[in-house]
Coordinates of C-alpha atoms and ligand atoms in Angstrom, one line a residue:
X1 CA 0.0 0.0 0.0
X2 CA 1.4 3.7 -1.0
X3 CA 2.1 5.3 2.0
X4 CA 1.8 9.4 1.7
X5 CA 5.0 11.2 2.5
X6 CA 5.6 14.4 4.1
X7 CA 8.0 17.3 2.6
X8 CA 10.1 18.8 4.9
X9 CA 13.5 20.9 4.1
X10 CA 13.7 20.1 0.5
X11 CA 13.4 15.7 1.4
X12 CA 10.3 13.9 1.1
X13 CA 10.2 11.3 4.0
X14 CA 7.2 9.2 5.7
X15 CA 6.1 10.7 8.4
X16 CA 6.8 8.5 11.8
X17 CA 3.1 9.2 13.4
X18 CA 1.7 6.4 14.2
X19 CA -1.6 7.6 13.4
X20 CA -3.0 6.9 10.0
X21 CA -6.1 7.8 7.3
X22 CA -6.6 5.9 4.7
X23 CA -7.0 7.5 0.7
X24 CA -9.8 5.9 -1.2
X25 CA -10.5 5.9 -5.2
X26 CA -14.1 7.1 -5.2
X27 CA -14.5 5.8 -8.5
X28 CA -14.2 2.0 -7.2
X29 CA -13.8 2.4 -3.3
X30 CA -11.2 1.1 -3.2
X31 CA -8.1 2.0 -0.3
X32 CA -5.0 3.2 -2.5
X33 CA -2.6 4.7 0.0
X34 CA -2.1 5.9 3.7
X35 CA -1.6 8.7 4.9
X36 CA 0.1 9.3 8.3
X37 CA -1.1 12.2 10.2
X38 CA 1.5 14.3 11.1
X39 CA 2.8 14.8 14.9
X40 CA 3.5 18.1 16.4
X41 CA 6.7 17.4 16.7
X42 CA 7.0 17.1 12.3
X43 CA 4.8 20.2 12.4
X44 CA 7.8 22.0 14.6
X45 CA 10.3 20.8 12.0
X46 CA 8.3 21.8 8.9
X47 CA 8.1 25.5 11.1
X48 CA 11.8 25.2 12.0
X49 CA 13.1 24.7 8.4
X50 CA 11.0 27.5 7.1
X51 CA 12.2 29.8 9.1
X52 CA 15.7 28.8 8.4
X53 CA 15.3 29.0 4.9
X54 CA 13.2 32.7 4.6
X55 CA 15.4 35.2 5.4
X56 CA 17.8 34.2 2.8
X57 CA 14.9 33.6 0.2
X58 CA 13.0 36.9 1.5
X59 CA 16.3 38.7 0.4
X60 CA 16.4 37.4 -3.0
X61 CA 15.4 39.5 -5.8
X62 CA 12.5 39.7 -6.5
X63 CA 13.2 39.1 -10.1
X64 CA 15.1 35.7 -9.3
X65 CA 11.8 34.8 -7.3
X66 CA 10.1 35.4 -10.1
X67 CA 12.6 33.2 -12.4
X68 CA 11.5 30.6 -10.3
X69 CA 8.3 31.2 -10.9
X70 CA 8.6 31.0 -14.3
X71 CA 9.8 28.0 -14.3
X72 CA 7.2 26.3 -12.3
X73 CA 4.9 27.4 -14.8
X74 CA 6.7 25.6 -17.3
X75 CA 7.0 22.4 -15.4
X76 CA 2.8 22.3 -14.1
X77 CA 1.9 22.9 -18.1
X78 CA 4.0 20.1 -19.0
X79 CA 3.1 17.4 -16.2
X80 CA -1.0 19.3 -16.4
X81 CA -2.0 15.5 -17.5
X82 CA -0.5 13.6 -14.6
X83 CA -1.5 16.2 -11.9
X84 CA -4.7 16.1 -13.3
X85 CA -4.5 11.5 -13.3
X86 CA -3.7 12.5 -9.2
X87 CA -6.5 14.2 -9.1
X88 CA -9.7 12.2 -10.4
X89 CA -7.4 8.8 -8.9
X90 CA -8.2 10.7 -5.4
X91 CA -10.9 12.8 -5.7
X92 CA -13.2 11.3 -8.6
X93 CA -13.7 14.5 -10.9
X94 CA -13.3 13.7 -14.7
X95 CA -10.0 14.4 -16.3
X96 CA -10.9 17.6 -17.9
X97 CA -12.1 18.8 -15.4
X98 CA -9.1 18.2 -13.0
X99 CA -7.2 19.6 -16.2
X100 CA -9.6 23.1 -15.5
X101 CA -8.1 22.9 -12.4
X102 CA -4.6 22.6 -12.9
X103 CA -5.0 25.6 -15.3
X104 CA -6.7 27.7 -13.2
X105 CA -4.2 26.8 -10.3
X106 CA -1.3 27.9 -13.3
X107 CA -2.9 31.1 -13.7
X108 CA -2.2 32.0 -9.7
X109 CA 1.8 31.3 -10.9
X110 CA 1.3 33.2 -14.1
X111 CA 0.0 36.3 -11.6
X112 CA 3.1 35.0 -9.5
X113 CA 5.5 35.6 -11.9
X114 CA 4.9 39.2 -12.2
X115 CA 5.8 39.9 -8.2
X116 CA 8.8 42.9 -9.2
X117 CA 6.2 45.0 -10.5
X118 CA 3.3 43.9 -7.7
X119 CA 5.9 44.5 -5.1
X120 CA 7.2 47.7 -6.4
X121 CA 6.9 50.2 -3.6
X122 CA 6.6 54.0 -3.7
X123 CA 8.5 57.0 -3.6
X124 CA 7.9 60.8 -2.4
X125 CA 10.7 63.3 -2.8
X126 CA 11.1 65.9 -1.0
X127 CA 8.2 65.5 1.4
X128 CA 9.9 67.9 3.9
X129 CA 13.2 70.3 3.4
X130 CA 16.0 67.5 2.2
X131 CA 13.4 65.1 3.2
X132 CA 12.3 62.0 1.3
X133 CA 10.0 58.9 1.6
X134 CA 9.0 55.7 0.4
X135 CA 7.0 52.8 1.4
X136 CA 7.2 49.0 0.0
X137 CA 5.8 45.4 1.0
X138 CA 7.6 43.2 2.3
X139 CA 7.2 39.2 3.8
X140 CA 5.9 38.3 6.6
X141 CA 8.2 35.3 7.3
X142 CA 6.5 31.9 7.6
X143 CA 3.0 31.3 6.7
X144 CA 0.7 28.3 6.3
X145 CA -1.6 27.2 4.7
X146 CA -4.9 24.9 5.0
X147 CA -6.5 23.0 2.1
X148 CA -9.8 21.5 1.7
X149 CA -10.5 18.0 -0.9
X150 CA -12.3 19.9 -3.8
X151 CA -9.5 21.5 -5.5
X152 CA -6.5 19.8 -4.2
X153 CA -4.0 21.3 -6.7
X154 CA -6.0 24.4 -7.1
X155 CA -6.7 25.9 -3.6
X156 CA -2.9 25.5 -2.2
X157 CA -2.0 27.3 -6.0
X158 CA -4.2 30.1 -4.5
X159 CA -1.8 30.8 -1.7
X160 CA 1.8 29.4 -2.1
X161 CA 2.9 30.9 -5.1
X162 CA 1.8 34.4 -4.2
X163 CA 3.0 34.1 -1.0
X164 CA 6.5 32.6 -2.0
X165 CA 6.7 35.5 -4.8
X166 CA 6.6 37.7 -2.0
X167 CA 9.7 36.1 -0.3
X168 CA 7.8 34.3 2.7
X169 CA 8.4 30.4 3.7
X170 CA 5.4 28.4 3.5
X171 CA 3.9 24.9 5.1
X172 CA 1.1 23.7 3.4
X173 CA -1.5 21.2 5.0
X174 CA -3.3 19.7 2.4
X175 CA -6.4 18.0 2.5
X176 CA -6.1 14.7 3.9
X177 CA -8.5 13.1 1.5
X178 CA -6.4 14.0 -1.6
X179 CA -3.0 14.2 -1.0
X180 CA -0.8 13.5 -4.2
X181 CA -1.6 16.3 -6.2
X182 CA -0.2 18.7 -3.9
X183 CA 3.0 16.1 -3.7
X184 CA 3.8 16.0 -7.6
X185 CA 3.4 19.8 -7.3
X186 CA 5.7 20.0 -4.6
X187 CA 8.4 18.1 -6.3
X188 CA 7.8 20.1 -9.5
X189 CA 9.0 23.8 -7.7
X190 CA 11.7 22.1 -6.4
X191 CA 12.8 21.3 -9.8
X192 CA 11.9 24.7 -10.8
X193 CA 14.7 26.1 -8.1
X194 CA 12.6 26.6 -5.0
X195 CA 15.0 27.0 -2.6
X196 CA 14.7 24.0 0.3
X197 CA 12.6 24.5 3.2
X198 CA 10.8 27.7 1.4
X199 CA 7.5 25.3 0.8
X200 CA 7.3 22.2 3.1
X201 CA 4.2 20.1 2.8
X202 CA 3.1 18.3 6.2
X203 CA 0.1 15.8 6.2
X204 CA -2.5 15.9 8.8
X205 CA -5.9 16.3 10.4
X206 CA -7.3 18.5 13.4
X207 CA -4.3 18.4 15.8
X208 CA -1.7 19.6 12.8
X209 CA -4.1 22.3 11.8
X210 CA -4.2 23.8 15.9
X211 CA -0.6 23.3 16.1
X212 CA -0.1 25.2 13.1
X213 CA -2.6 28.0 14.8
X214 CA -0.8 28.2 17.6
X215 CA 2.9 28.5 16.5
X216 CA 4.6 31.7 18.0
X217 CA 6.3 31.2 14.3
X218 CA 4.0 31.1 12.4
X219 CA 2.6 35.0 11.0
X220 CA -0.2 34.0 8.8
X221 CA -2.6 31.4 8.0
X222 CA -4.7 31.2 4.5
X223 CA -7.5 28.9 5.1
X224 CA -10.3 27.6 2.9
X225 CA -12.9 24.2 3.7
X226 CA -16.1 24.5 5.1
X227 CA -17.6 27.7 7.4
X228 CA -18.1 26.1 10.9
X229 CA -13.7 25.1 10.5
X230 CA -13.2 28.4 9.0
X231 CA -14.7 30.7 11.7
X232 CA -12.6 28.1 14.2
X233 CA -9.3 28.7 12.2
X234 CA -10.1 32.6 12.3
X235 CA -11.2 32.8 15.8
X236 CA -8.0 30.7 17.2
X237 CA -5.3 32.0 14.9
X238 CA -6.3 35.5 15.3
X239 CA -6.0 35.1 18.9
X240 CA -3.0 33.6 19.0
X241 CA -2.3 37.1 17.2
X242 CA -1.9 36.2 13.7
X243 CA -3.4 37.1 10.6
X244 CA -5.9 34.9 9.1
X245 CA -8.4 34.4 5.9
X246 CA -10.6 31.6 6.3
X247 CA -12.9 31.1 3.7
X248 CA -15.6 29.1 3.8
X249 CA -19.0 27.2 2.4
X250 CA -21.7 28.4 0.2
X251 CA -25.0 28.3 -1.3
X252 CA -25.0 30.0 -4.5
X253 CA -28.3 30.9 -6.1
X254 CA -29.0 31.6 -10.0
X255 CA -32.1 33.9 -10.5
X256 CA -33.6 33.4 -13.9
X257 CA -35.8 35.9 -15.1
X258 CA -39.0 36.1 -17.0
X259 CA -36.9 37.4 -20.3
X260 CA -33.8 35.3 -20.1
X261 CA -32.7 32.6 -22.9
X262 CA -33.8 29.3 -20.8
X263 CA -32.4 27.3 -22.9
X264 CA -28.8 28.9 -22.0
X265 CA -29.9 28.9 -18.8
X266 CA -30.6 25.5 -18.1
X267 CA -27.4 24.4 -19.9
X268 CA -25.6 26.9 -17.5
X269 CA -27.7 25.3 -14.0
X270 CA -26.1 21.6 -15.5
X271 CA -22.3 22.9 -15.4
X272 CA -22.7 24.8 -12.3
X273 CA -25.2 22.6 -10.8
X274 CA -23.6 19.1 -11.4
X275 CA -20.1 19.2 -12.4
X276 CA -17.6 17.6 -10.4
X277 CA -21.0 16.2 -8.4
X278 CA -21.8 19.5 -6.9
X279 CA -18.5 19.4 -4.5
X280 CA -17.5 23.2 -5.9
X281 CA -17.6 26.3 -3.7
X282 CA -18.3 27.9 -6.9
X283 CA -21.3 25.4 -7.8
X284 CA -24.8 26.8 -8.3
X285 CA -27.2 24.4 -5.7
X286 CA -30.1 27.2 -5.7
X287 CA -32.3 28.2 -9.0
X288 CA -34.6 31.2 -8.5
X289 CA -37.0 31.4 -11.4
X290 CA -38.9 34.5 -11.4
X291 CA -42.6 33.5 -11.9
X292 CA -44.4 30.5 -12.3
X293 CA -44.5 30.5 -15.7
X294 CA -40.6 30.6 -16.1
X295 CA -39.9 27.9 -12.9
X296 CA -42.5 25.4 -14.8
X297 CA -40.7 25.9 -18.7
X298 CA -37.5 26.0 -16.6
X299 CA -38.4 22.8 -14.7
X300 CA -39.2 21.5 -18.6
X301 CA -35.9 22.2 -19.3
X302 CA -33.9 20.5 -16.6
X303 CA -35.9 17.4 -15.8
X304 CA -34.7 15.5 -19.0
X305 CA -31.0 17.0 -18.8
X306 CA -30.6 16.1 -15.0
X307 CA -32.5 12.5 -16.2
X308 CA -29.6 11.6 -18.7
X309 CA -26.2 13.3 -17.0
X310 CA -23.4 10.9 -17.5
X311 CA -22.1 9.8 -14.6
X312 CA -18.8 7.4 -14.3
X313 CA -15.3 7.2 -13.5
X314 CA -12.7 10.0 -14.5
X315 CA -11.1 6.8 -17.1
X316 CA -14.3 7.3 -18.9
X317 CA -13.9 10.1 -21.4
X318 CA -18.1 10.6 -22.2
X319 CA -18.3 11.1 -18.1
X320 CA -19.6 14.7 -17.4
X321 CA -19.6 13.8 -13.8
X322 CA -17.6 11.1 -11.3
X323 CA -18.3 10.1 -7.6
X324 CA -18.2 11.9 -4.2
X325 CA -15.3 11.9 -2.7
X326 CA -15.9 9.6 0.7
X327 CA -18.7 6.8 1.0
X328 CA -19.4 9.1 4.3
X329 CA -20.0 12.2 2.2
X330 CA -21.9 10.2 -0.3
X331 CA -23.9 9.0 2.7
X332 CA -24.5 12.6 4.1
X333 CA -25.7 13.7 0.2
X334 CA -28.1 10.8 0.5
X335 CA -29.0 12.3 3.7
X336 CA -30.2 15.1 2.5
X337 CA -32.0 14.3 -0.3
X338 CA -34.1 12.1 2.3
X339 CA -34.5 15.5 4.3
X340 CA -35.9 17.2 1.6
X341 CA -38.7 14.9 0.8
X342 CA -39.4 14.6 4.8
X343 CA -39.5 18.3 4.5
X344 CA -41.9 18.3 1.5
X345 CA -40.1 19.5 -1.2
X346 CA -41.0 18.1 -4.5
X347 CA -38.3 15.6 -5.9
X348 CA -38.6 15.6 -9.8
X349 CA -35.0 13.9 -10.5
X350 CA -34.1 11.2 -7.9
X351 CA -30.5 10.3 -7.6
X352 CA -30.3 8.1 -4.7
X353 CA -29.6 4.4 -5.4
X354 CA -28.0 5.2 -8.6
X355 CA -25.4 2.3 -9.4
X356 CA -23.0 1.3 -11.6
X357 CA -22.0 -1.2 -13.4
X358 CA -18.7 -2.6 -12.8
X359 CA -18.3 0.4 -10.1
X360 CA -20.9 -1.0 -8.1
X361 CA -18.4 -0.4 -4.6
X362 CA -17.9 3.4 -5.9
X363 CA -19.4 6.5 -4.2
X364 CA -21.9 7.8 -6.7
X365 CA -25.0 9.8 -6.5
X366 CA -27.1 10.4 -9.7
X367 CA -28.5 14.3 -10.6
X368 CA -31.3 15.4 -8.3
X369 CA -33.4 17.7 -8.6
X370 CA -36.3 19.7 -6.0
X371 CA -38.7 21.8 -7.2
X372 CA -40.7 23.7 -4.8
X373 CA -38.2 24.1 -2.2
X374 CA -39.1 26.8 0.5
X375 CA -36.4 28.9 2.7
X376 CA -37.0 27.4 5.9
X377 CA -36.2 23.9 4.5
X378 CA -32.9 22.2 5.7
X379 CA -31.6 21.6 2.1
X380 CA -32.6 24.8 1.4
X381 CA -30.2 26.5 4.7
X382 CA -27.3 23.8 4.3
X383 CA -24.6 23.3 2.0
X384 CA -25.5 19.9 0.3
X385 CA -21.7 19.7 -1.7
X386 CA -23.0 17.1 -3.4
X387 CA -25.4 17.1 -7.3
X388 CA -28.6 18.4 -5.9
X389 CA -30.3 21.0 -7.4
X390 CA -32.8 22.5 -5.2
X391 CA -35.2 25.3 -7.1
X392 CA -37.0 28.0 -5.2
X393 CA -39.7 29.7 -7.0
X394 CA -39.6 33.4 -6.7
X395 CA -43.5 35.2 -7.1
X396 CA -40.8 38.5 -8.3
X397 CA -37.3 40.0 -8.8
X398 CA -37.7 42.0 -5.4
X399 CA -38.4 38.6 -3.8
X400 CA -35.8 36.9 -5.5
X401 CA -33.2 39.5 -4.1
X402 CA -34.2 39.6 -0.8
X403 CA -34.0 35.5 -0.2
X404 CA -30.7 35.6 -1.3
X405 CA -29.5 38.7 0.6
X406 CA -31.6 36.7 3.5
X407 CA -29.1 33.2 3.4
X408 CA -26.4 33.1 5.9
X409 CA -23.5 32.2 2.7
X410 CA -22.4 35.1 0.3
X411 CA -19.9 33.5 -2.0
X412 CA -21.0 33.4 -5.5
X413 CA -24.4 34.6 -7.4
X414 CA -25.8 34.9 -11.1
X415 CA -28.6 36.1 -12.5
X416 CA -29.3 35.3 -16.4
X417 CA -31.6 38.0 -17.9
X418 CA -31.4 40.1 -21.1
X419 CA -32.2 42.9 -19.2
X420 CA -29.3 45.8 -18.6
X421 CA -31.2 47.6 -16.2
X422 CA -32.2 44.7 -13.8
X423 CA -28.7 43.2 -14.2
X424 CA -26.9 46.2 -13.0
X425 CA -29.5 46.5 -10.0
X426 CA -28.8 42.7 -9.3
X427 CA -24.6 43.6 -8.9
X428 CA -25.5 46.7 -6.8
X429 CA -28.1 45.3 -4.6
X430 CA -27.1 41.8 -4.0
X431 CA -25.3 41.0 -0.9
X432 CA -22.7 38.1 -2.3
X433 CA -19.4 38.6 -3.2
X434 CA -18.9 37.6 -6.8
X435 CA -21.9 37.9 -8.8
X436 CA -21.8 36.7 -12.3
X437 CA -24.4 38.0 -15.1
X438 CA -24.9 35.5 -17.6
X439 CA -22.3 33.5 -16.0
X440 CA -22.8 30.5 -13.8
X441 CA -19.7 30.6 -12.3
X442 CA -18.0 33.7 -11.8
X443 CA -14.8 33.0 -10.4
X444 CA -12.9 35.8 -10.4
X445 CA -9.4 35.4 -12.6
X446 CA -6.0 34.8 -11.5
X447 CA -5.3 39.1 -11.3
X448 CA -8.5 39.7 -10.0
X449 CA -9.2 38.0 -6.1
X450 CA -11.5 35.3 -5.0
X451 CA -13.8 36.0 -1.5
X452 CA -17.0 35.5 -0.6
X453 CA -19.2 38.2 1.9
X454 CA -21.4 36.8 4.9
X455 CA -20.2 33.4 6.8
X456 CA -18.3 32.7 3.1
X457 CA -15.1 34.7 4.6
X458 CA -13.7 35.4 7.7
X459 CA -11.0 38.0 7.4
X460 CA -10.6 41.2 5.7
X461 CA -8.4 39.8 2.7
X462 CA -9.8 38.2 0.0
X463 CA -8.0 35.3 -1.5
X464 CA -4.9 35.4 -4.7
X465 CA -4.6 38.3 -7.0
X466 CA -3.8 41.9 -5.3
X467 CA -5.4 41.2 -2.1
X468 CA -3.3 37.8 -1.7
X469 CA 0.4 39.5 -2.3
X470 CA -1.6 42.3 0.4
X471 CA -1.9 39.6 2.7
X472 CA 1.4 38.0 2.7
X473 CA 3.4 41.3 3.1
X474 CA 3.3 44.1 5.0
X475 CA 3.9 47.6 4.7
X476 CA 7.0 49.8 5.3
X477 CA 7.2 53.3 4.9
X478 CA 10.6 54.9 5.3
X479 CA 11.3 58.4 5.1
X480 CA 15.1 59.9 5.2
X481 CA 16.7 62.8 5.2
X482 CA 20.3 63.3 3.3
X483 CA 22.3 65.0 3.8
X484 CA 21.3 66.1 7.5
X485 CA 22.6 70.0 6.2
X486 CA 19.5 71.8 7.5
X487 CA 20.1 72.6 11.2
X488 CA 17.4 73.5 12.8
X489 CA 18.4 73.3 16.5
X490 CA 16.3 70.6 18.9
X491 CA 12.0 70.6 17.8
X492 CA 9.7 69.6 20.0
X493 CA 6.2 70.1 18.3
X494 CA 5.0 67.5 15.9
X495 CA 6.2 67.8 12.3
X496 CA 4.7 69.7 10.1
X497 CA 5.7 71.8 7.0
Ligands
NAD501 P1 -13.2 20.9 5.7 O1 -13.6 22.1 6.4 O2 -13.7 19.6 6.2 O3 -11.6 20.7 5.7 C1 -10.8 21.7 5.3 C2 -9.4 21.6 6.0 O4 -9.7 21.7 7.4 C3 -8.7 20.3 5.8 O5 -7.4 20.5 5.5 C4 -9.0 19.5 7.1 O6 -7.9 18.7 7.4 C5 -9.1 20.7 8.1 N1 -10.0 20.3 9.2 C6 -11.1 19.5 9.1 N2 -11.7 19.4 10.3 C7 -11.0 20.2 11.2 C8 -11.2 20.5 12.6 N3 -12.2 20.0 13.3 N4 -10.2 21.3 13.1 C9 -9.2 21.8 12.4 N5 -9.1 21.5 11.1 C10 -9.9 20.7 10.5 O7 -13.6 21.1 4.2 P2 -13.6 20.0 3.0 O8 -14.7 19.0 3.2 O9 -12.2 19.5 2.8 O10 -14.0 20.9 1.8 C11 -15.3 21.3 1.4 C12 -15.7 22.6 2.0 O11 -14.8 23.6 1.6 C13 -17.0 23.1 1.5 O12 -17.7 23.7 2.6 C14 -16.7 24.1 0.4 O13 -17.7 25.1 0.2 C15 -15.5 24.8 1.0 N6 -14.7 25.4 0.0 C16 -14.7 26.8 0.0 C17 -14.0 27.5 -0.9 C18 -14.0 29.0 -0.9 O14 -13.3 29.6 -1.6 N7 -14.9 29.7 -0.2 C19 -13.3 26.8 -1.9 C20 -13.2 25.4 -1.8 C21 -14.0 24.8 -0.9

């Protein structure tokens, strides 16, 4: 059996805990490797050979980081197809979708690569008599990182190459469901130059995660999984004085209005409703037809779709969705379907007790669908993460807003209308932090940032792009005076020109 290895100070090595989780295909359910979870002790060394390693590679220049950079880029594009095989082996998404991944994760290095000019500081002559100033960003020291399963080559892409760029050291605890791709990724930025110790990779569950919240060493701590671990993470790093994003789950709605095309529409509800089986921050669980009229043609629409998704293992090109991840969160998706029709909604697509053949032992859930779901409903309240499609039929637009402005999540939002005017109200009004018009999935590009409002984020940074090389530096502003010719004598009020 593969056993998972750590990577600490530039060496891959097993880790010597004695504790263990196992790493199941989802596709067959099968156990493929183990993954020892990491002692404290493992977790100090990680700390101690980041910290050993910083100052050296926070001096660097810039532009050498970004050589690096550069040529991590070159190595991820080439090995894309085997970080993407470590991807669907572990997590069950389909190939090109693990590919979508790994690009989007290579964008965050393109963005990366770019970090003289992002780090390039500012300069004020003469701001007093011979007096001059300027202010730059600089690392914080060692930071961490914590992943969740759904985008295990992705996520960490969000934070380590920004904050490496930036001349910081970085541990990174992966998920512990999916542990490879972060691994090969590992091994390819060491090829690409990365200094030893500068990213270390340690394994592990709950106790790794507080003992990385609690090192004195430790400045900052990126965080993304679900929201009841993200508020923890932000609650206990920031009083162990540190600073923290933790972002968190979601329920994303699509509002469709009267005057939309529903054909695009209901193409758009498939991709962000059921690919990779629902388990996207990003995915769209919640449609809001405005209107009776438009829920029932929608309704129309989706029934025969959701009927004939194809569902199978990533190995199977036609697949346009795989498994969930664990045979416990395939149970807790099963769960809630069951909730919903104790609850009363109407189930028009039922996915439970979908099987198949030759994968009979594999974690799959077929496309569901609810139609007259109401607010107060649990599948309504609570991320599912899994390929249910819940629809909640608005009487109007103004009703349609104020549900979603309502929900306790604020990640991600669409509406799909042809109409200017009531798109532009929707971005101004809507209480959600990326809103997509015509777009299912609006997740914000690599120079842009990612960050939900509400319980999606705790923190005041969001995530990669501008506000990630924010967050792993900090400012300095210097202000000199040369040469010290102006005498002046002793001054005892406060400055001033
Ligand atoms: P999770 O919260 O279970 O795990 C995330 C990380 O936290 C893992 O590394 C895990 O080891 C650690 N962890 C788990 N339990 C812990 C505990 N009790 N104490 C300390 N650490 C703990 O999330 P997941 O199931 O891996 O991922 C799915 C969730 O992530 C969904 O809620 C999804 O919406 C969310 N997500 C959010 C975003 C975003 O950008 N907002 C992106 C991707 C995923």
């Amino acid at each position: 059996m593969q056993v998972i290895e750590n990577a600490v100070a530039g060496k891959r090595a097993v880790s010597s805990s004695g504790r263990r989780a196992p790493v199941f295909n989802p596709a067959t359910g099968e156990q493929i490797a183990e993954l020892p979870l990491s002692t404290t002790a493992e977790i100090d060394a990680a700390v101690a050979s980041a910290k050993a390693a910083q100052p050296a590679w926070g001096n660097t220049p810039p532009l050498k980081r970004a050589r690096v950079m550069f040529k991590f880029k070159e190595l991820l594009d080439r090995h894309a197809a085997d970080l993407a095989r470590e991807i669907s082996r572990e997590h069950g998404k389909t190939h090109d979708d693990a590919l979508g991944e790994v690009q989007r994760g290579i964008e965050c290095v393109e963005y990366a690569c770019g970090i003289p000019e992002l780090l390039k500081g500012t300069f004020s002559r003469n701001v007093g008599p011979a007096i001059d100033s300027y202010a730059d960003r600089q690392p914080l020291g060692v930071v961490a990182g914590i992943t969740p399963f759904n985008f295990p080559a992705m996520v960490p892409m969000w934070m380590y190459p920004a904050a490496i760029a930036c001349g910081n050291a970085f541990i990174l605890k992966p998920s512990e469901r999916d542990p490879s791709a972060p691994m090969l990724a590992w091994d390819l930025l060491m090829e690409a130059g990365c200094p030893e110790g500068v990213l270390n990779v340690v394994h592990g569950d709950k106790e790794a995660v507080d003992h990385i919240l609690d090192h004195p060493d430790i400045m900052a701590v990126s965080f993304v999984g679900s929201t009841p671990i993200a508020e923890y993470v932000y609650q206990r790093g920031t009083r162990a004085g540190k600073r923290v994003q933790a972002l968190g789950g979601a329920k994303n709605h699509m509002v469709i209005l009267p005057d939309a095309d529903l054909d695009q529409a209901a193409d758009a509800l498939m991709g962000a409703g059921y690919g990779s089986a629902g388990e996207r921050c990003m995915a769209i669980s919640v449609a809001v037809p405005v209107g009776e009229r438009t829920a029932d043609a929608l309704i129309a629409k989706l029934k025969p779709r959701v009927e004939s998704l194809k569902i199978g293992p990533a190995t199977d090109k036609d697949a346009e969705m795989g498994p969930l991840v664990t045979a416990m969160h395939r149970d807790k998706v099963v769960g809630y379907i069951d909730k919903g029709v104790e609850e009363g909604a109407e189930l028009v697509v039922d996915g439970r007790g979908f099987s198949l053949q030759g994968y009979e032992d594999g974690y799959y859930v077929g496309g569901t669908l609810f139609d007259r779901v109401t607010t107060d409903m649990t599948i309504y309240r609570e991320e599912i993460f899994g390929p249910v499609l819940s629809v909640v039929r608005a009487p109007d637009y103004a009703d349609a807003v104020k549900l979603i402005n309502a929900h306790e999540y604020g990640n991600g939002v669409a509406i799909f209308t042809r109409d200017g005017d009531a798109a532009r109200d929707f971005a101004d009004k809507i209480e959600v932090g990326m809103v997509g018009v015509n777009v299912p999935i609006p997740v914000p590009v690599a120079y842009h940032s990612f960050g939900g409002w509400k319980r999606s984020l705790f923190g005041d940074h969001s995530i990669y792009g501008p506000e990630g090389v924010h967050f792993y530096t900090r400012l300095k502003t210097v202000t000199t005076r040369w040469p010290a010719g102006i005498k002046s004598g002793a001054q005892f009020t406060f400055p001033t020109l």
